[in-house]
GROMACS .gro file of C-alpha atoms in nm:
model
  294
    1MET     CA    1  24.348   6.573  29.966
    2PRO     CA    2  24.562   6.318  29.733
    3LEU     CA    3  24.554   5.995  29.787
    4PRO     CA    4  24.941   5.795  29.863
    5SER     CA    5  25.147   5.708  29.562
    6ARG     CA    6  25.123   5.358  29.715
    7ARG     CA    7  24.768   5.348  29.809
    8ALA     CA    8  24.736   5.513  29.452
    9GLN     CA    9  24.844   5.202  29.344
   10LEU     CA   10  24.735   4.987  29.569
   11LEU     CA   11  24.348   5.060  29.425
   12PRO     CA   12  24.342   4.954  29.110
   13ASN     CA   13  24.589   4.676  29.140
   14LEU     CA   14  24.267   4.516  29.363
   15VAL     CA   15  24.058   4.583  29.136
   16THR     CA   16  24.260   4.354  28.870
   17LEU     CA   17  24.279   4.116  29.094
   18GLY     CA   18  23.900   4.102  29.205
   19ASN     CA   19  23.884   4.053  28.837
   20ALA     CA   20  24.113   3.741  28.840
   21PHE     CA   21  23.911   3.598  29.138
   22CYS     CA   22  23.623   3.624  28.919
   23GLY     CA   23  23.698   3.429  28.654
   24LEU     CA   24  23.852   3.165  28.893
   25LEU     CA   25  23.538   3.157  29.117
   26ALA     CA   26  23.366   3.115  28.787
   27LEU     CA   27  23.621   2.809  28.667
   28SER     CA   28  23.544   2.655  29.005
   29LYS     CA   29  23.180   2.692  28.944
   30ALA     CA   30  23.230   2.480  28.631
   31ILE     CA   31  23.365   2.228  28.769
   32ASP     CA   32  23.112   2.204  29.020
   33ALA     CA   33  22.869   2.198  28.731
   34LEU     CA   34  22.966   1.878  28.625
   35THR     CA   35  23.069   1.695  28.968
   36LEU     CA   36  22.753   1.808  29.169
   37SER     CA   37  22.459   1.781  28.834
   38GLY     CA   38  22.437   1.345  28.930
   39GLU     CA   39  22.170   1.391  29.140
   40HIS     CA   40  22.025   1.723  29.062
   41PRO     CA   41  22.002   1.795  28.662
   42ILE     CA   42  21.892   2.167  28.723
   43VAL     CA   43  22.184   2.182  28.956
   44PHE     CA   44  22.416   2.206  28.622
   45TYR     CA   45  22.228   2.465  28.522
   46GLU     CA   46  22.251   2.706  28.794
   47LYS     CA   47  22.625   2.623  28.882
   48MET     CA   48  22.669   2.738  28.465
   49GLU     CA   49  22.494   3.089  28.545
   50SER     CA   50  22.672   3.157  28.838
   51ALA     CA   51  22.953   3.120  28.548
   52CYS     CA   52  22.887   3.303  28.317
   53PHE     CA   53  22.752   3.596  28.565
   54LEU     CA   54  23.098   3.621  28.739
   55VAL     CA   55  23.251   3.680  28.364
   56LEU     CA   56  23.004   3.936  28.341
   57MET     CA   57  23.194   4.068  28.692
   58GLY     CA   58  23.505   4.009  28.539
   59MET     CA   59  23.399   4.217  28.245
   60ILE     CA   60  23.241   4.485  28.497
   61LEU     CA   61  23.643   4.540  28.688
   62ASP     CA   62  23.854   4.502  28.396
   63ALA     CA   63  23.691   4.827  28.278
   64LEU     CA   64  23.677   5.000  28.627
   65ASP     CA   65  24.061   4.914  28.706
   66GLY     CA   66  24.185   5.184  28.426
   67LEU     CA   67  23.861   5.403  28.541
   68VAL     CA   68  24.095   5.380  28.895
   69ALA     CA   69  24.382   5.446  28.813
   70ARG     CA   70  24.329   5.706  28.586
   71MET     CA   71  24.179   5.872  28.880
   72THR     CA   72  24.400   5.844  29.159
   73GLY     CA   73  24.738   5.835  28.899
   74GLY     CA   74  24.775   5.503  29.005
   75GLY     CA   75  24.841   5.367  28.724
   76SER     CA   76  25.171   5.127  28.660
   77GLU     CA   77  25.393   4.889  28.462
   78PHE     CA   78  25.296   4.583  28.742
   79GLY     CA   79  24.924   4.712  28.716
   80ALA     CA   80  24.954   4.677  28.341
   81GLN     CA   81  25.123   4.353  28.357
   82LEU     CA   82  24.855   4.268  28.643
   83ASP     CA   83  24.550   4.318  28.405
   84SER     CA   84  24.700   4.154  28.132
   85PHE     CA   85  24.732   3.806  28.312
   86SER     CA   86  24.416   3.848  28.484
   87ASP     CA   87  24.260   3.884  28.183
   88ALA     CA   88  24.433   3.614  28.017
   89LEU     CA   89  24.250   3.374  28.261
   90THR     CA   90  23.911   3.517  28.294
   91PHE     CA   91  23.823   3.610  27.941
   92GLY     CA   92  24.097   3.359  27.791
   93VAL     CA   93  24.083   3.019  27.947
   94VAL     CA   94  23.747   3.065  28.139
   95PRO     CA   95  23.469   3.131  27.853
   96ALA     CA   96  23.673   2.797  27.651
   97MET     CA   97  23.649   2.616  27.943
   98LEU     CA   98  23.284   2.703  28.013
   99ALA     CA   99  23.225   2.651  27.695
  100LYS     CA  100  23.360   2.306  27.645
  101VAL     CA  101  23.218   2.164  27.975
  102LEU     CA  102  22.900   2.319  27.801
  103ILE     CA  103  22.989   2.127  27.528
  104GLU     CA  104  23.037   1.828  27.618
  105HIS     CA  105  22.748   1.791  27.844
  106GLU     CA  106  22.513   1.860  27.662
  107THR     CA  107  22.611   1.636  27.364
  108THR     CA  108  22.635   1.288  27.363
  109GLY     CA  109  22.885   1.259  26.996
  110GLY     CA  110  23.132   1.426  26.923
  111SER     CA  111  23.493   1.407  27.000
  112PRO     CA  112  23.661   1.505  27.313
  113ARG     CA  113  24.000   1.615  27.132
  114LEU     CA  114  23.848   1.856  26.854
  115HIS     CA  115  23.646   2.057  27.175
  116PHE     CA  116  23.942   2.088  27.359
  117LEU     CA  117  24.138   2.214  27.029
  118ALA     CA  118  23.865   2.440  26.946
  119ALA     CA  119  23.887   2.571  27.352
  120ALA     CA  120  24.255   2.544  27.299
  121THR     CA  121  24.213   2.768  27.019
  122PHE     CA  122  24.050   3.047  27.177
  123SER     CA  123  24.316   3.017  27.484
  124LEU     CA  124  24.571   3.059  27.300
  125MET     CA  125  24.463   3.315  27.059
  126ALA     CA  126  24.370   3.555  27.362
  127ILE     CA  127  24.668   3.522  27.516
  128LEU     CA  128  24.890   3.585  27.189
  129ARG     CA  129  24.656   3.873  27.143
  130LEU     CA  130  24.710   4.069  27.498
  131VAL     CA  131  25.103   4.024  27.440
  132ARG     CA  132  25.081   4.181  27.158
  133TYR     CA  133  24.889   4.429  27.282
  134ASN     CA  134  25.197   4.502  27.548
  135LEU     CA  135  25.489   4.482  27.331
  136GLU     CA  136  25.317   4.663  27.038
  137PRO     CA  137  25.505   4.986  26.958
  138VAL     CA  138  25.316   5.345  26.971
  139PRO     CA  139  25.328   5.524  26.662
  140PRO     CA  140  25.516   5.856  26.697
  141ASN     CA  141  25.268   6.050  26.579
  142ALA     CA  142  24.963   5.853  26.778
  143SER     CA  143  24.771   6.033  27.085
  144GLU     CA  144  24.594   5.808  27.357
  145GLU     CA  145  24.277   5.982  27.248
  146ASP     CA  146  24.312   5.809  26.924
  147ASP     CA  147  24.458   5.512  27.044
  148PHE     CA  148  24.100   5.483  27.262
  149LYS     CA  149  23.891   5.515  26.974
  150THR     CA  150  24.010   5.155  26.836
  151PHE     CA  151  24.119   4.823  26.888
  152GLN     CA  152  24.331   4.635  26.682
  153GLY     CA  153  24.142   4.274  26.657
  154LEU     CA  154  23.849   4.226  26.854
  155PRO     CA  155  23.922   4.262  27.275
  156SER     CA  156  23.944   3.981  27.450
  157PRO     CA  157  23.674   4.069  27.700
  158ALA     CA  158  23.487   4.166  27.413
  159ALA     CA  159  23.557   3.758  27.309
  160ALA     CA  160  23.430   3.597  27.597
  161GLY     CA  161  23.130   3.807  27.650
  162ALA     CA  162  22.994   3.679  27.289
  163VAL     CA  163  23.064   3.284  27.441
  164CYS     CA  164  22.931   3.328  27.816
  165SER     CA  165  22.615   3.555  27.715
  166THR     CA  166  22.543   3.268  27.335
  167ILE     CA  167  22.609   3.043  27.632
  168TRP     CA  168  22.414   3.228  27.932
  169LEU     CA  169  22.097   3.268  27.663
  170TYR     CA  170  22.131   2.859  27.569
  171LEU     CA  171  22.059   2.827  27.946
  172ILE     CA  172  21.744   3.056  28.031
  173LEU     CA  173  21.610   2.870  27.716
  174ARG     CA  174  21.681   2.560  27.801
  175ARG     CA  175  21.568   2.579  28.182
  176PRO     CA  176  21.350   2.924  28.195
  177GLU     CA  177  21.307   2.821  28.545
  178LEU     CA  178  21.613   2.995  28.592
  179GLU     CA  179  21.464   3.285  28.491
  180VAL     CA  180  21.293   3.449  28.887
  181GLU     CA  181  21.400   3.734  29.075
  182GLU     CA  182  21.345   3.676  29.450
  183GLY     CA  183  21.081   3.392  29.391
  184THR     CA  184  20.878   3.562  29.106
  185PRO     CA  185  20.928   3.448  28.741
  186THR     CA  186  21.016   3.761  28.568
  187TRP     CA  187  20.895   3.857  28.231
  188LEU     CA  188  21.110   3.697  27.966
  189HIS     CA  189  21.054   3.364  28.204
  190ARG     CA  190  20.647   3.433  28.162
  191LEU     CA  191  20.746   3.517  27.761
  192ILE     CA  192  20.949   3.250  27.690
  193GLY     CA  193  20.649   2.983  27.902
  194LEU     CA  194  20.425   3.099  27.669
  195ARG     CA  195  20.601   3.109  27.347
  196ASP     CA  196  20.513   2.887  27.024
  197VAL     CA  197  20.836   2.835  26.915
  198ASN     CA  198  20.950   2.554  26.998
  199TRP     CA  199  21.315   2.587  27.068
  200THR     CA  200  21.483   2.251  27.094
  201PRO     CA  201  21.581   2.173  26.729
  202PHE     CA  202  21.782   2.550  26.730
  203LEU     CA  203  21.905   2.456  27.118
  204ASP     CA  204  21.997   2.109  26.994
  205ASN     CA  205  22.259   2.301  26.740
  206VAL     CA  206  22.399   2.550  27.022
  207PRO     CA  207  22.637   2.307  27.154
  208THR     CA  208  22.776   2.207  26.782
  209MET     CA  209  22.753   2.607  26.661
  210LEU     CA  210  23.036   2.641  27.030
  211VAL     CA  211  23.316   2.455  26.894
  212GLY     CA  212  23.303   2.691  26.564
  213LEU     CA  213  23.222   2.996  26.718
  214LEU     CA  214  23.557   2.934  26.998
  215PRO     CA  215  23.838   2.956  26.631
  216LEU     CA  216  23.673   3.228  26.525
  217LEU     CA  217  23.644   3.418  26.786
  218GLY     CA  218  24.010   3.329  26.884
  219PHE     CA  219  24.092   3.450  26.510
  220LEU     CA  220  23.956   3.762  26.546
  221MET     CA  221  24.134   3.868  26.851
  222VAL     CA  222  24.499   3.802  26.680
  223SER     CA  223  24.373   3.972  26.348
  224ASN     CA  224  24.443   4.403  26.243
  225ILE     CA  225  24.031   4.419  26.218
  226ARG     CA  226  23.985   4.735  26.360
  227TYR     CA  227  23.666   4.768  26.629
  228VAL     CA  228  23.543   5.088  26.762
  229HIS     CA  229  23.507   5.113  27.154
  230GLY     CA  230  23.185   5.219  27.198
  231ILE     CA  231  23.171   5.481  27.437
  232SER     CA  232  23.400   5.680  27.320
  233PHE     CA  233  23.237   5.652  26.972
  234VAL     CA  234  22.909   5.772  27.131
  235ALA     CA  235  23.130   6.042  27.281
  236SER     CA  236  23.234   6.146  26.979
  237ARG     CA  237  22.928   6.181  26.788
  238GLY     CA  238  22.695   6.380  27.032
  239GLY     CA  239  22.929   6.507  27.327
  240GLN     CA  240  22.875   6.395  27.727
  241PHE     CA  241  22.462   6.477  27.732
  242LEU     CA  242  22.442   6.203  27.439
  243THR     CA  243  22.619   5.964  27.639
  244LEU     CA  244  22.498   5.986  27.938
  245VAL     CA  245  22.098   5.930  27.785
  246VAL     CA  246  22.254   5.636  27.583
  247ILE     CA  247  22.415   5.486  27.888
  248VAL     CA  248  22.079   5.516  28.097
  249CYS     CA  249  21.873   5.334  27.796
  250SER     CA  250  22.124   5.118  27.834
  251LEU     CA  251  22.091   5.000  28.176
  252ILE     CA  252  21.742   5.031  28.165
  253LEU     CA  253  21.706   4.759  27.877
  254PHE     CA  254  21.964   4.583  28.063
  255TYR     CA  255  21.819   4.562  28.412
  256LEU     CA  256  21.489   4.450  28.225
  257ALA     CA  257  21.610   4.174  28.032
  258PRO     CA  258  21.972   4.141  28.069
  259VAL     CA  259  22.111   3.828  27.898
  260PRO     CA  260  21.903   3.908  27.587
  261ILE     CA  261  22.045   4.233  27.562
  262LEU     CA  262  22.419   4.133  27.659
  263PHE     CA  263  22.400   3.882  27.371
  264VAL     CA  264  22.254   4.129  27.087
  265LEU     CA  265  22.456   4.376  27.235
  266ALA     CA  266  22.799   4.077  27.222
  267MET     CA  267  22.721   3.984  26.844
  268ALA     CA  268  22.613   4.307  26.762
  269PHE     CA  269  22.981   4.523  26.785
  270LEU     CA  270  23.150   4.103  26.656
  271LEU     CA  271  22.963   4.147  26.362
  272SER     CA  272  23.019   4.544  26.364
  273GLY     CA  273  23.409   4.505  26.285
  274LEU     CA  274  23.320   4.209  26.012
  275VAL     CA  275  23.109   4.453  25.809
  276SER     CA  276  23.330   4.750  25.871
  277GLY     CA  277  23.709   4.598  25.856
  278PRO     CA  278  23.661   4.496  25.485
  279ARG     CA  279  23.512   4.829  25.387
  280GLU     CA  280  23.784   4.994  25.584
  281TRP     CA  281  24.052   4.776  25.401
  282LEU     CA  282  23.968   4.891  25.026
  283ARG     CA  283  23.921   5.280  25.157
  284SER     CA  284  24.334   5.240  25.251
  285ARG     CA  285  24.387   5.027  24.959
  286ARG     CA  286  24.252   5.337  24.756
  287ALA     CA  287  24.430   5.553  24.883
  288GLY     CA  288  24.701   5.393  24.910
  289SER     CA  289  24.781   5.370  24.545
  290GLY     CA  290  24.678   5.696  24.480
  291PRO     CA  291  24.651   5.870  24.105
  292PRO     CA  292  24.904   5.711  23.836
  293PRO     CA  293  25.167   5.906  23.820
  294ALA     CA  294  25.274   6.146  23.550
   0.00000   0.00000   0.00000
């Protein structure tokens, strides 16, 4: 029995609001991390880890709201605008603020004004990308399937994933005791504890690296570089069965080591556009020039 139209429109909007709620709660966790870490320094890392997890939950809800809208036929212009505002919060403002909180907590020097400018660049570029996406006209020959296969510019959830996975990996490398599940240290906790590598010189540079990463990701979001939609790319290559196999294997790996896998996937997706973008540009230039006139 099909859902009534009002209820059908309500379901995806509730999922979208869940995305915005995760963003607000993540921002609250970052504020708590600063205010409650005076007496217990580990609290800062625990709260920041929770904030990164909430952004990840927002990414999942952002993927689900479109799926729910298509399944129920509840898509609407109101839902599209609500989705953009929620994305601007959870994937534009929140990751930048988490990075700024981490940078200023972990570094003794530096310029707070520079940190703010880096965070503001990321947030404003994310907002501009979302506005461009809403107002960009669809070419007359383009089909919905073709539009689903690629993104123009780095998607804001992917940019947020790159920032938050970097912060999250930094947190567990700095404080391995965060890698505990139901009171039992995970295998990653044991691996970090048994390592012979001294991570301190690398970790000391991560906050500074984030200052440069934020504006880079911001400009990639408003660039014309095409990024391939991961699931549609796998489905087009091997059909539904291969897609299911890849998804199941990815979920298993994600369960075993969620933070490193999330970091590797985010960076691989980021680099995929940087590698394929110049190649596609050269190909289009060659195709556009054509043979010389007779």
